[in-house]
mmCIF file of N, CA, C and O in Angstrom:
data_model
loop_
_atom_site.group_PDB
_atom_site.id
_atom_site.type_symbol
_atom_site.label_atom_id
_atom_site.label_comp_id
_atom_site.label_asym_id
_atom_site.label_seq_id
_atom_site.Cartn_x
_atom_site.Cartn_y
_atom_site.Cartn_z
ATOM 1 N N VAL A 1 7.194 20.348 18.062
ATOM 2 C CA VAL A 1 6.247 19.978 18.282
ATOM 3 C C VAL A 1 6.835 20.208 19.669
ATOM 4 O O VAL A 1 5.647 21.149 20.657
ATOM 5 N N LEU A 2 7.366 19.547 20.223
ATOM 6 C CA LEU A 2 7.713 19.960 22.001
ATOM 7 C C LEU A 2 8.164 21.153 22.186
ATOM 8 O O LEU A 2 7.217 21.740 23.013
ATOM 9 N N LYS A 3 8.843 21.921 21.254
ATOM 10 C CA LYS A 3 9.234 23.545 22.014
ATOM 11 C C LYS A 3 7.564 24.155 21.372
ATOM 12 O O LYS A 3 7.813 25.366 22.763
ATOM 13 N N LEU A 4 6.949 24.135 20.130
ATOM 14 C CA LEU A 4 5.486 24.132 20.316
ATOM 15 C C LEU A 4 4.796 24.181 21.480
ATOM 16 O O LEU A 4 4.065 25.054 22.572
ATOM 17 N N PHE A 5 5.082 22.888 22.343
ATOM 18 C CA PHE A 5 4.343 22.879 23.283
ATOM 19 C C PHE A 5 4.103 23.594 25.020
ATOM 20 O O PHE A 5 3.662 24.130 25.652
ATOM 21 N N LYS A 6 5.651 23.687 25.231
ATOM 22 C CA LYS A 6 6.250 23.816 26.290
ATOM 23 C C LYS A 6 5.865 25.599 25.805
ATOM 24 O O LYS A 6 5.744 26.021 27.154
ATOM 25 N N LEU A 7 6.319 26.801 25.105
ATOM 26 C CA LEU A 7 6.213 27.921 25.200
ATOM 27 C C LEU A 7 4.854 27.638 24.713
ATOM 28 O O LEU A 7 4.462 29.087 26.018
ATOM 29 N N LEU A 8 3.757 26.627 24.732
ATOM 30 C CA LEU A 8 2.233 27.274 24.834
ATOM 31 C C LEU A 8 1.873 27.054 26.505
ATOM 32 O O LEU A 8 1.397 28.095 27.001
ATOM 33 N N HIS A 9 2.868 26.412 26.692
ATOM 34 C CA HIS A 9 2.661 26.252 28.712
ATOM 35 C C HIS A 9 2.724 27.567 29.662
ATOM 36 O O HIS A 9 2.497 28.313 30.501
ATOM 37 N N ARG A 10 4.158 28.391 28.989
ATOM 38 C CA ARG A 10 5.102 29.467 29.211
ATOM 39 C C ARG A 10 3.907 30.194 28.949
ATOM 40 O O ARG A 10 3.882 31.179 29.894
ATOM 41 N N THR A 11 2.534 30.215 27.860
ATOM 42 C CA THR A 11 2.010 31.891 28.294
ATOM 43 C C THR A 11 1.188 31.454 28.651
ATOM 44 O O THR A 11 1.035 32.378 29.376
ATOM 45 N N ARG A 12 0.730 30.331 28.688
ATOM 46 C CA ARG A 12 -0.632 30.613 30.220
ATOM 47 C C ARG A 12 0.424 30.923 31.767
ATOM 48 O O ARG A 12 -1.127 31.017 31.535
ATOM 49 N N GLN A 13 1.088 30.476 31.460
ATOM 50 C CA GLN A 13 1.491 31.317 32.785
ATOM 51 C C GLN A 13 1.299 31.997 32.925
ATOM 52 O O GLN A 13 0.946 33.111 34.043
ATOM 53 N N GLU A 14 1.983 32.944 31.914
ATOM 54 C CA GLU A 14 1.833 34.588 31.840
ATOM 55 C C GLU A 14 1.287 35.205 32.095
ATOM 56 O O GLU A 14 1.235 36.778 32.787
ATOM 57 N N VAL A 15 0.029 34.219 30.547
ATOM 58 C CA VAL A 15 -1.297 35.696 30.387
ATOM 59 C C VAL A 15 -1.964 34.833 31.569
ATOM 60 O O VAL A 15 -2.959 35.738 32.562
ATOM 61 N N PHE A 16 -1.902 33.780 32.849
ATOM 62 C CA PHE A 16 -3.916 33.711 33.534
ATOM 63 C C PHE A 16 -2.489 33.645 34.488
ATOM 64 O O PHE A 16 -3.148 33.036 36.109
ATOM 65 N N LYS A 17 -2.235 34.264 35.332
ATOM 66 C CA LYS A 17 -1.044 34.171 36.171
ATOM 67 C C LYS A 17 -1.881 34.653 37.110
ATOM 68 O O LYS A 17 -2.664 35.527 37.193
ATOM 69 N N ASN A 18 -1.602 33.058 38.242
ATOM 70 C CA ASN A 18 -2.492 34.435 40.312
ATOM 71 C C ASN A 18 -3.948 33.395 39.210
ATOM 72 O O ASN A 18 -4.787 34.167 40.228
ATOM 73 N N ASP A 19 -4.606 32.927 38.527
ATOM 74 C CA ASP A 19 -6.163 32.730 38.524
ATOM 75 C C ASP A 19 -5.141 31.065 37.981
ATOM 76 O O ASP A 19 -5.668 31.183 37.005
ATOM 77 N N THR A 20 -5.957 30.551 39.065
ATOM 78 C CA THR A 20 -5.056 29.332 39.066
ATOM 79 C C THR A 20 -7.018 27.922 38.746
ATOM 80 O O THR A 20 -6.198 27.123 37.595
ATOM 81 N N ARG A 21 -7.969 28.389 38.041
ATOM 82 C CA ARG A 21 -9.008 27.975 37.131
ATOM 83 C C ARG A 21 -8.257 27.944 36.174
ATOM 84 O O ARG A 21 -8.705 27.041 35.194
ATOM 85 N N ALA A 22 -8.712 29.166 35.445
ATOM 86 C CA ALA A 22 -7.960 29.504 34.048
ATOM 87 C C ALA A 22 -6.675 28.593 33.707
ATOM 88 O O ALA A 22 -5.972 28.359 32.491
ATOM 89 N N LEU A 23 -5.628 28.663 34.917
ATOM 90 C CA LEU A 23 -4.126 27.903 34.647
ATOM 91 C C LEU A 23 -4.515 27.313 34.467
ATOM 92 O O LEU A 23 -4.185 25.904 33.700
ATOM 93 N N GLU A 24 -5.711 26.025 35.712
ATOM 94 C CA GLU A 24 -6.094 25.119 35.078
ATOM 95 C C GLU A 24 -6.407 24.134 34.164
ATOM 96 O O GLU A 24 -6.543 23.079 33.443
ATOM 97 N N ALA A 25 -7.533 25.622 33.766
ATOM 98 C CA ALA A 25 -8.802 25.137 32.689
ATOM 99 C C ALA A 25 -7.231 24.511 31.512
ATOM 100 O O ALA A 25 -7.819 23.719 30.616
ATOM 101 N N ALA A 26 -6.764 25.834 31.259
ATOM 102 C CA ALA A 26 -5.482 25.863 30.100
ATOM 103 C C ALA A 26 -4.650 24.420 30.073
ATOM 104 O O ALA A 26 -4.261 24.163 29.360
ATOM 105 N N ARG A 27 -4.949 23.880 31.041
ATOM 106 C CA ARG A 27 -2.854 23.205 30.668
ATOM 107 C C ARG A 27 -4.271 21.744 30.349
ATOM 108 O O ARG A 27 -2.647 21.014 29.521
ATOM 109 N N GLN A 28 -4.901 21.901 30.778
ATOM 110 C CA GLN A 28 -5.931 20.334 30.344
ATOM 111 C C GLN A 28 -6.199 21.084 29.340
ATOM 112 O O GLN A 28 -6.244 19.754 28.601
ATOM 113 N N LYS A 29 -6.670 21.278 28.497
ATOM 114 C CA LYS A 29 -6.899 21.286 27.101
ATOM 115 C C LYS A 29 -5.713 20.907 26.230
ATOM 116 O O LYS A 29 -5.609 20.799 25.382
ATOM 117 N N ILE A 30 -4.748 22.269 26.401
ATOM 118 C CA ILE A 30 -3.334 22.407 25.540
ATOM 119 C C ILE A 30 -3.048 20.629 25.545
ATOM 120 O O ILE A 30 -2.531 20.064 24.742
ATOM 121 N N ASN A 31 -2.486 19.933 26.860
ATOM 122 C CA ASN A 31 -1.600 18.865 26.975
ATOM 123 C C ASN A 31 -3.296 17.678 26.459
ATOM 124 O O ASN A 31 -2.933 16.818 25.269
ATOM 125 N N GLU A 32 -4.953 18.300 25.981
ATOM 126 C CA GLU A 32 -6.106 18.006 25.486
ATOM 127 C C GLU A 32 -5.344 17.153 24.139
ATOM 128 O O GLU A 32 -5.531 16.054 23.330
ATOM 129 N N GLU A 33 -5.330 18.052 23.639
ATOM 130 C CA GLU A 33 -4.369 18.624 22.615
ATOM 131 C C GLU A 33 -3.842 17.990 21.679
ATOM 132 O O GLU A 33 -4.487 17.668 20.680
ATOM 133 N N PHE A 34 -3.115 18.229 22.381
ATOM 134 C CA PHE A 34 -1.407 17.527 22.089
ATOM 135 C C PHE A 34 -1.504 15.693 22.516
ATOM 136 O O PHE A 34 -1.233 14.838 20.608
ATOM 137 N N ARG A 35 -2.735 15.362 23.483
ATOM 138 C CA ARG A 35 -2.962 14.004 23.964
ATOM 139 C C ARG A 35 -3.408 13.662 22.554
ATOM 140 O O ARG A 35 -3.422 12.200 21.928
ATOM 141 N N ASN A 36 -4.267 13.817 21.399
ATOM 142 C CA ASN A 36 -5.629 13.425 20.844
ATOM 143 C C ASN A 36 -4.756 13.740 19.674
ATOM 144 O O ASN A 36 -5.364 12.789 18.978
ATOM 145 N N ASN A 37 -4.092 13.812 18.905
ATOM 146 C CA ASN A 37 -3.297 14.369 18.019
ATOM 147 C C ASN A 37 -1.234 13.939 17.891
ATOM 148 O O ASN A 37 -1.196 13.682 16.924
ATOM 149 N N ARG A 38 -1.673 13.102 18.873
ATOM 150 C CA ARG A 38 -0.190 12.934 19.217
ATOM 151 C C ARG A 38 0.065 11.008 17.420
ATOM 152 O O ARG A 38 1.749 11.052 17.497
ATOM 153 N N ASN A 39 -0.522 11.655 17.572
ATOM 154 C CA ASN A 39 -0.246 9.721 16.385
ATOM 155 C C ASN A 39 -0.425 9.687 14.966
ATOM 156 O O ASN A 39 -0.914 9.862 14.376
ATOM 157 N N GLU A 40 -1.146 12.062 14.697
ATOM 158 C CA GLU A 40 -0.395 11.940 13.123
ATOM 159 C C GLU A 40 0.299 11.344 12.394
ATOM 160 O O GLU A 40 1.380 12.136 13.098
ATOM 161 N N THR A 41 0.565 11.120 11.606
ATOM 162 C CA THR A 41 0.960 10.679 10.484
ATOM 163 C C THR A 41 1.304 11.368 9.311
ATOM 164 O O THR A 41 2.075 12.076 8.478
ATOM 165 N N SER A 42 -0.050 12.065 8.970
ATOM 166 C CA SER A 42 0.070 13.157 7.657
ATOM 167 C C SER A 42 1.047 14.849 7.973
ATOM 168 O O SER A 42 0.856 14.856 8.443
ATOM 169 N N GLU A 43 1.763 14.356 7.810
ATOM 170 C CA GLU A 43 2.795 15.526 7.295
ATOM 171 C C GLU A 43 1.880 17.110 7.276
ATOM 172 O O GLU A 43 2.045 17.366 7.509
ATOM 173 N N GLU A 44 1.233 17.234 6.119
ATOM 174 C CA GLU A 44 0.345 18.003 6.196
ATOM 175 C C GLU A 44 -0.488 18.488 7.046
ATOM 176 O O GLU A 44 -0.881 19.434 7.083
ATOM 177 N N LYS A 45 -1.594 17.724 7.876
ATOM 178 C CA LYS A 45 -2.077 17.830 8.910
ATOM 179 C C LYS A 45 -1.236 18.352 10.438
ATOM 180 O O LYS A 45 -1.655 18.996 10.509
ATOM 181 N N ILE A 46 0.009 18.007 10.085
ATOM 182 C CA ILE A 46 0.976 18.023 11.304
ATOM 183 C C ILE A 46 1.048 18.886 11.649
ATOM 184 O O ILE A 46 1.225 20.602 11.931
ATOM 185 N N ASN A 47 1.666 19.776 9.719
ATOM 186 C CA ASN A 47 1.767 21.177 9.837
ATOM 187 C C ASN A 47 0.757 22.535 10.243
ATOM 188 O O ASN A 47 1.038 23.268 10.902
ATOM 189 N N GLU A 48 -0.521 21.999 9.572
ATOM 190 C CA GLU A 48 -1.934 22.293 9.558
ATOM 191 C C GLU A 48 -1.852 23.281 11.396
ATOM 192 O O GLU A 48 -1.925 23.602 12.219
ATOM 193 N N LEU A 49 -1.939 21.598 12.033
ATOM 194 C CA LEU A 49 -1.996 21.816 13.552
ATOM 195 C C LEU A 49 -0.794 21.929 14.927
ATOM 196 O O LEU A 49 -1.492 23.451 15.236
ATOM 197 N N LEU A 50 0.439 22.242 13.327
ATOM 198 C CA LEU A 50 1.531 23.257 14.736
ATOM 199 C C LEU A 50 1.106 25.268 14.620
ATOM 200 O O LEU A 50 1.211 25.269 15.543
ATOM 201 N N LYS A 51 0.045 25.189 12.822
ATOM 202 C CA LYS A 51 -0.280 26.577 12.834
ATOM 203 C C LYS A 51 -0.927 27.476 13.985
ATOM 204 O O LYS A 51 -0.606 28.441 14.025
ATOM 205 N N ILE A 52 -2.929 26.303 13.934
ATOM 206 C CA ILE A 52 -3.192 26.093 14.959
ATOM 207 C C ILE A 52 -2.444 26.236 15.937
ATOM 208 O O ILE A 52 -3.070 27.696 16.453
ATOM 209 N N ALA A 53 -1.902 25.735 16.508
ATOM 210 C CA ALA A 53 -1.511 26.559 17.867
ATOM 211 C C ALA A 53 -0.837 27.587 17.988
ATOM 212 O O ALA A 53 -0.593 27.999 18.973
ATOM 213 N N SER A 54 0.371 27.677 17.097
ATOM 214 C CA SER A 54 1.357 28.512 17.617
ATOM 215 C C SER A 54 -0.060 30.304 16.297
ATOM 216 O O SER A 54 0.573 31.471 18.338
ATOM 217 N N ASP A 55 -0.612 29.915 15.585
ATOM 218 C CA ASP A 55 -1.939 31.240 16.435
ATOM 219 C C ASP A 55 -2.668 31.646 17.117
ATOM 220 O O ASP A 55 -2.826 32.036 17.378
ATOM 221 N N VAL A 56 -2.919 30.490 17.572
ATOM 222 C CA VAL A 56 -2.835 29.957 19.567
ATOM 223 C C VAL A 56 -2.013 31.357 20.760
ATOM 224 O O VAL A 56 -2.968 31.653 21.073
ATOM 225 N N GLU A 57 -0.800 30.808 21.059
ATOM 226 C CA GLU A 57 -0.041 30.881 21.164
ATOM 227 C C GLU A 57 -0.247 32.885 21.112
ATOM 228 O O GLU A 57 0.169 33.423 21.668
ATOM 229 N N VAL A 58 0.151 33.078 19.780
ATOM 230 C CA VAL A 58 -0.155 34.810 19.520
ATOM 231 C C VAL A 58 -0.962 35.385 20.186
ATOM 232 O O VAL A 58 -1.138 36.249 20.678
ATOM 233 N N ILE A 59 -2.222 34.286 20.319
ATOM 234 C CA ILE A 59 -3.627 34.785 20.325
ATOM 235 C C ILE A 59 -3.623 35.726 21.662
ATOM 236 O O ILE A 59 -3.576 36.335 22.632
ATOM 237 N N LEU A 60 -3.219 34.352 22.445
ATOM 238 C CA LEU A 60 -3.496 33.851 23.841
ATOM 239 C C LEU A 60 -2.206 36.000 24.204
ATOM 240 O O LEU A 60 -2.483 36.677 25.151
ATOM 241 N N ARG A 61 -0.960 35.470 23.604
ATOM 242 C CA ARG A 61 -0.040 36.948 24.457
ATOM 243 C C ARG A 61 -0.658 37.644 24.102
ATOM 244 O O ARG A 61 0.057 38.493 24.748
ATOM 245 N N THR A 62 -0.877 38.954 22.804
ATOM 246 C CA THR A 62 -0.540 39.605 21.915
ATOM 247 C C THR A 62 -2.093 40.044 22.950
ATOM 248 O O THR A 62 -2.659 41.099 22.386
ATOM 249 N N SER A 63 -3.736 39.405 22.924
ATOM 250 C CA SER A 63 -5.003 40.137 23.030
ATOM 251 C C SER A 63 -5.963 39.406 24.623
ATOM 252 O O SER A 63 -6.601 40.135 24.748
ATOM 253 N N VAL A 64 -4.972 38.453 25.349
ATOM 254 C CA VAL A 64 -6.048 37.811 26.568
ATOM 255 C C VAL A 64 -5.207 39.467 27.471
ATOM 256 O O VAL A 64 -4.336 39.543 28.404
ATOM 257 N N ILE A 65 -5.989 39.939 28.186
ATOM 258 C CA ILE A 65 -6.695 40.653 29.233
ATOM 259 C C ILE A 65 -7.059 39.709 30.412
ATOM 260 O O ILE A 65 -8.472 39.902 30.733
ATOM 261 N N GLN A 66 -6.006 39.758 31.729
ATOM 262 C CA GLN A 66 -6.843 39.365 33.287
ATOM 263 C C GLN A 66 -7.801 40.751 33.165
ATOM 264 O O GLN A 66 -7.205 41.711 33.280
ATOM 265 N N ALA A 67 -8.729 40.350 34.094
ATOM 266 C CA ALA A 67 -9.783 41.281 34.912
ATOM 267 C C ALA A 67 -10.264 40.736 35.971
ATOM 268 O O ALA A 67 -10.066 38.779 36.816
ATOM 269 N N VAL A 68 -10.272 41.344 36.839
ATOM 270 C CA VAL A 68 -10.906 40.670 38.303
ATOM 271 C C VAL A 68 -11.815 41.212 39.161
ATOM 272 O O VAL A 68 -11.719 43.264 38.386
ATOM 273 N N HIS A 69 -12.809 40.878 39.254
ATOM 274 C CA HIS A 69 -14.686 41.483 39.902
ATOM 275 C C HIS A 69 -14.201 42.087 40.789
ATOM 276 O O HIS A 69 -13.242 41.671 42.284
ATOM 277 N N THR A 70 -14.350 43.732 41.366
ATOM 278 C CA THR A 70 -13.863 43.869 43.367
ATOM 279 C C THR A 70 -15.309 44.033 43.227
ATOM 280 O O THR A 70 -14.954 44.447 44.404
ATOM 281 N N ASP A 71 -16.007 44.837 42.691
ATOM 282 C CA ASP A 71 -17.472 44.567 42.875
ATOM 283 C C ASP A 71 -18.084 44.645 42.713
ATOM 284 O O ASP A 71 -17.996 43.677 41.795
ATOM 285 N N SER A 72 -20.035 44.292 42.904
ATOM 286 C CA SER A 72 -20.818 43.756 42.040
ATOM 287 C C SER A 72 -21.064 43.596 40.909
ATOM 288 O O SER A 72 -21.272 43.122 39.649
ATOM 289 N N ASP A 73 -20.235 45.253 40.625
ATOM 290 C CA ASP A 73 -20.682 46.082 38.967
ATOM 291 C C ASP A 73 -19.701 46.454 38.290
ATOM 292 O O ASP A 73 -19.243 47.493 38.107
ATOM 293 N N LYS A 74 -18.000 46.265 38.733
ATOM 294 C CA LYS A 74 -16.996 47.063 39.518
ATOM 295 C C LYS A 74 -16.528 45.981 38.451
ATOM 296 O O LYS A 74 -16.183 44.424 39.604
ATOM 297 N N ILE A 75 -14.935 46.222 37.085
ATOM 298 C CA ILE A 75 -14.392 44.629 37.354
ATOM 299 C C ILE A 75 -13.022 45.442 37.512
ATOM 300 O O ILE A 75 -13.170 46.764 35.824
ATOM 301 N N VAL A 76 -11.574 45.147 37.325
ATOM 302 C CA VAL A 76 -10.226 45.426 37.424
ATOM 303 C C VAL A 76 -8.806 45.269 36.414
ATOM 304 O O VAL A 76 -9.388 44.048 36.362
ATOM 305 N N LEU A 77 -8.611 45.516 35.043
ATOM 306 C CA LEU A 77 -8.720 44.803 34.090
ATOM 307 C C LEU A 77 -7.120 44.867 34.293
ATOM 308 O O LEU A 77 -6.407 45.827 34.936
ATOM 309 N N ILE A 78 -6.572 43.611 33.908
ATOM 310 C CA ILE A 78 -4.694 43.856 35.382
ATOM 311 C C ILE A 78 -4.173 43.515 33.547
ATOM 312 O O ILE A 78 -3.391 42.847 33.038
ATOM 313 N N PRO A 79 -3.362 44.391 32.378
ATOM 314 C CA PRO A 79 -3.119 44.386 31.056
ATOM 315 C C PRO A 79 -1.542 44.502 31.427
ATOM 316 O O PRO A 79 -0.814 44.487 32.270
ATOM 317 N N ARG A 80 -0.623 42.914 30.301
ATOM 318 C CA ARG A 80 0.292 42.612 31.183
ATOM 319 C C ARG A 80 1.404 44.125 30.496
ATOM 320 O O ARG A 80 0.502 44.456 29.182
ATOM 321 N N LYS A 81 2.682 43.973 30.309
ATOM 322 C CA LYS A 81 3.362 45.535 29.818
ATOM 323 C C LYS A 81 4.068 44.348 28.529
ATOM 324 O O LYS A 81 3.659 46.282 28.297
ATOM 325 N N ASP A 82 3.369 43.764 28.275
ATOM 326 C CA ASP A 82 4.526 43.408 26.854
ATOM 327 C C ASP A 82 2.354 44.238 25.452
ATOM 328 O O ASP A 82 3.249 43.642 24.933
ATOM 329 N N LEU A 83 1.770 44.278 26.194
ATOM 330 C CA LEU A 83 -0.317 44.525 26.387
ATOM 331 C C LEU A 83 0.096 45.826 25.864
ATOM 332 O O LEU A 83 -0.169 46.755 24.889
ATOM 333 N N LEU A 84 0.755 47.044 26.277
ATOM 334 C CA LEU A 84 0.730 48.183 26.556
ATOM 335 C C LEU A 84 1.218 48.283 25.825
ATOM 336 O O LEU A 84 3.138 48.455 24.993
ATOM 337 N N GLN A 85 0.648 49.700 24.939
ATOM 338 C CA GLN A 85 1.419 50.758 23.530
ATOM 339 C C GLN A 85 0.718 52.219 23.957
ATOM 340 O O GLN A 85 1.379 52.532 24.791
ATOM 341 N N ASP A 86 2.283 52.635 23.107
ATOM 342 C CA ASP A 86 2.036 54.522 23.437
ATOM 343 C C ASP A 86 1.148 54.821 22.697
ATOM 344 O O ASP A 86 0.338 54.219 21.536
ATOM 345 N N ASN A 87 0.759 55.793 23.508
ATOM 346 C CA ASN A 87 -0.857 56.404 21.931
ATOM 347 C C ASN A 87 -0.266 57.334 21.651
ATOM 348 O O ASN A 87 0.334 58.440 21.706
ATOM 349 N N ILE A 88 -0.534 56.989 20.643
ATOM 350 C CA ILE A 88 0.116 58.342 19.172
ATOM 351 C C ILE A 88 -0.980 58.760 18.834
ATOM 352 O O ILE A 88 -2.039 58.225 18.182
ATOM 353 N N PRO A 89 -0.874 60.136 19.368
ATOM 354 C CA PRO A 89 -2.474 60.513 18.927
ATOM 355 C C PRO A 89 -2.599 60.700 17.720
ATOM 356 O O PRO A 89 -1.796 61.124 16.203
ATOM 357 N N TYR A 90 -3.850 61.297 16.141
ATOM 358 C CA TYR A 90 -4.092 60.822 15.470
ATOM 359 C C TYR A 90 -4.146 62.153 14.281
ATOM 360 O O TYR A 90 -4.756 62.901 15.414
ATOM 361 N N LEU A 91 -3.719 62.466 13.700
ATOM 362 C CA LEU A 91 -3.014 63.875 12.510
ATOM 363 C C LEU A 91 -3.646 63.780 11.570
ATOM 364 O O LEU A 91 -3.461 62.818 10.488
ATOM 365 N N ASP A 92 -4.910 65.368 10.712
ATOM 366 C CA ASP A 92 -5.099 65.130 9.242
ATOM 367 C C ASP A 92 -3.276 64.589 9.368
ATOM 368 O O ASP A 92 -3.598 64.786 7.860
ATOM 369 N N LYS A 93 -2.684 65.836 9.415
ATOM 370 C CA LYS A 93 -1.985 66.020 7.941
ATOM 371 C C LYS A 93 0.080 65.606 8.734
ATOM 372 O O LYS A 93 0.070 65.870 9.687
ATOM 373 N N PRO A 94 0.657 65.014 8.873
ATOM 374 C CA PRO A 94 1.557 64.361 9.689
ATOM 375 C C PRO A 94 3.092 65.773 8.772
ATOM 376 O O PRO A 94 2.841 65.988 8.427
ATOM 377 N N THR A 95 2.949 65.077 10.167
ATOM 378 C CA THR A 95 4.862 66.045 9.917
ATOM 379 C C THR A 95 5.760 65.969 9.735
ATOM 380 O O THR A 95 6.239 67.280 9.041
ATOM 381 N N LYS A 96 5.964 64.544 8.904
ATOM 382 C CA LYS A 96 7.077 63.503 8.641
ATOM 383 C C LYS A 96 5.963 63.310 6.883
ATOM 384 O O LYS A 96 5.416 63.662 6.975
#
């Protein structure tokens, strides 16, 4: 449980880097969810909650992209390196 708690906070710091409002909101939400369920004793419920937390960490790490308003009608996206993938063009007839 503690390992997942720390992993969520590390992911939060990476995903919301330089965004103090998002960092604080994510910190509060993570702490609140773990605090609300700290007295849970059912092994089944604990495993379910751990699965949800693990899924949230994966979604944050793989799907969230920061965006910054530069003008009233423009937004600049700031993707992290681990989100970028090589663009492989589609081929009707693969060579291999």
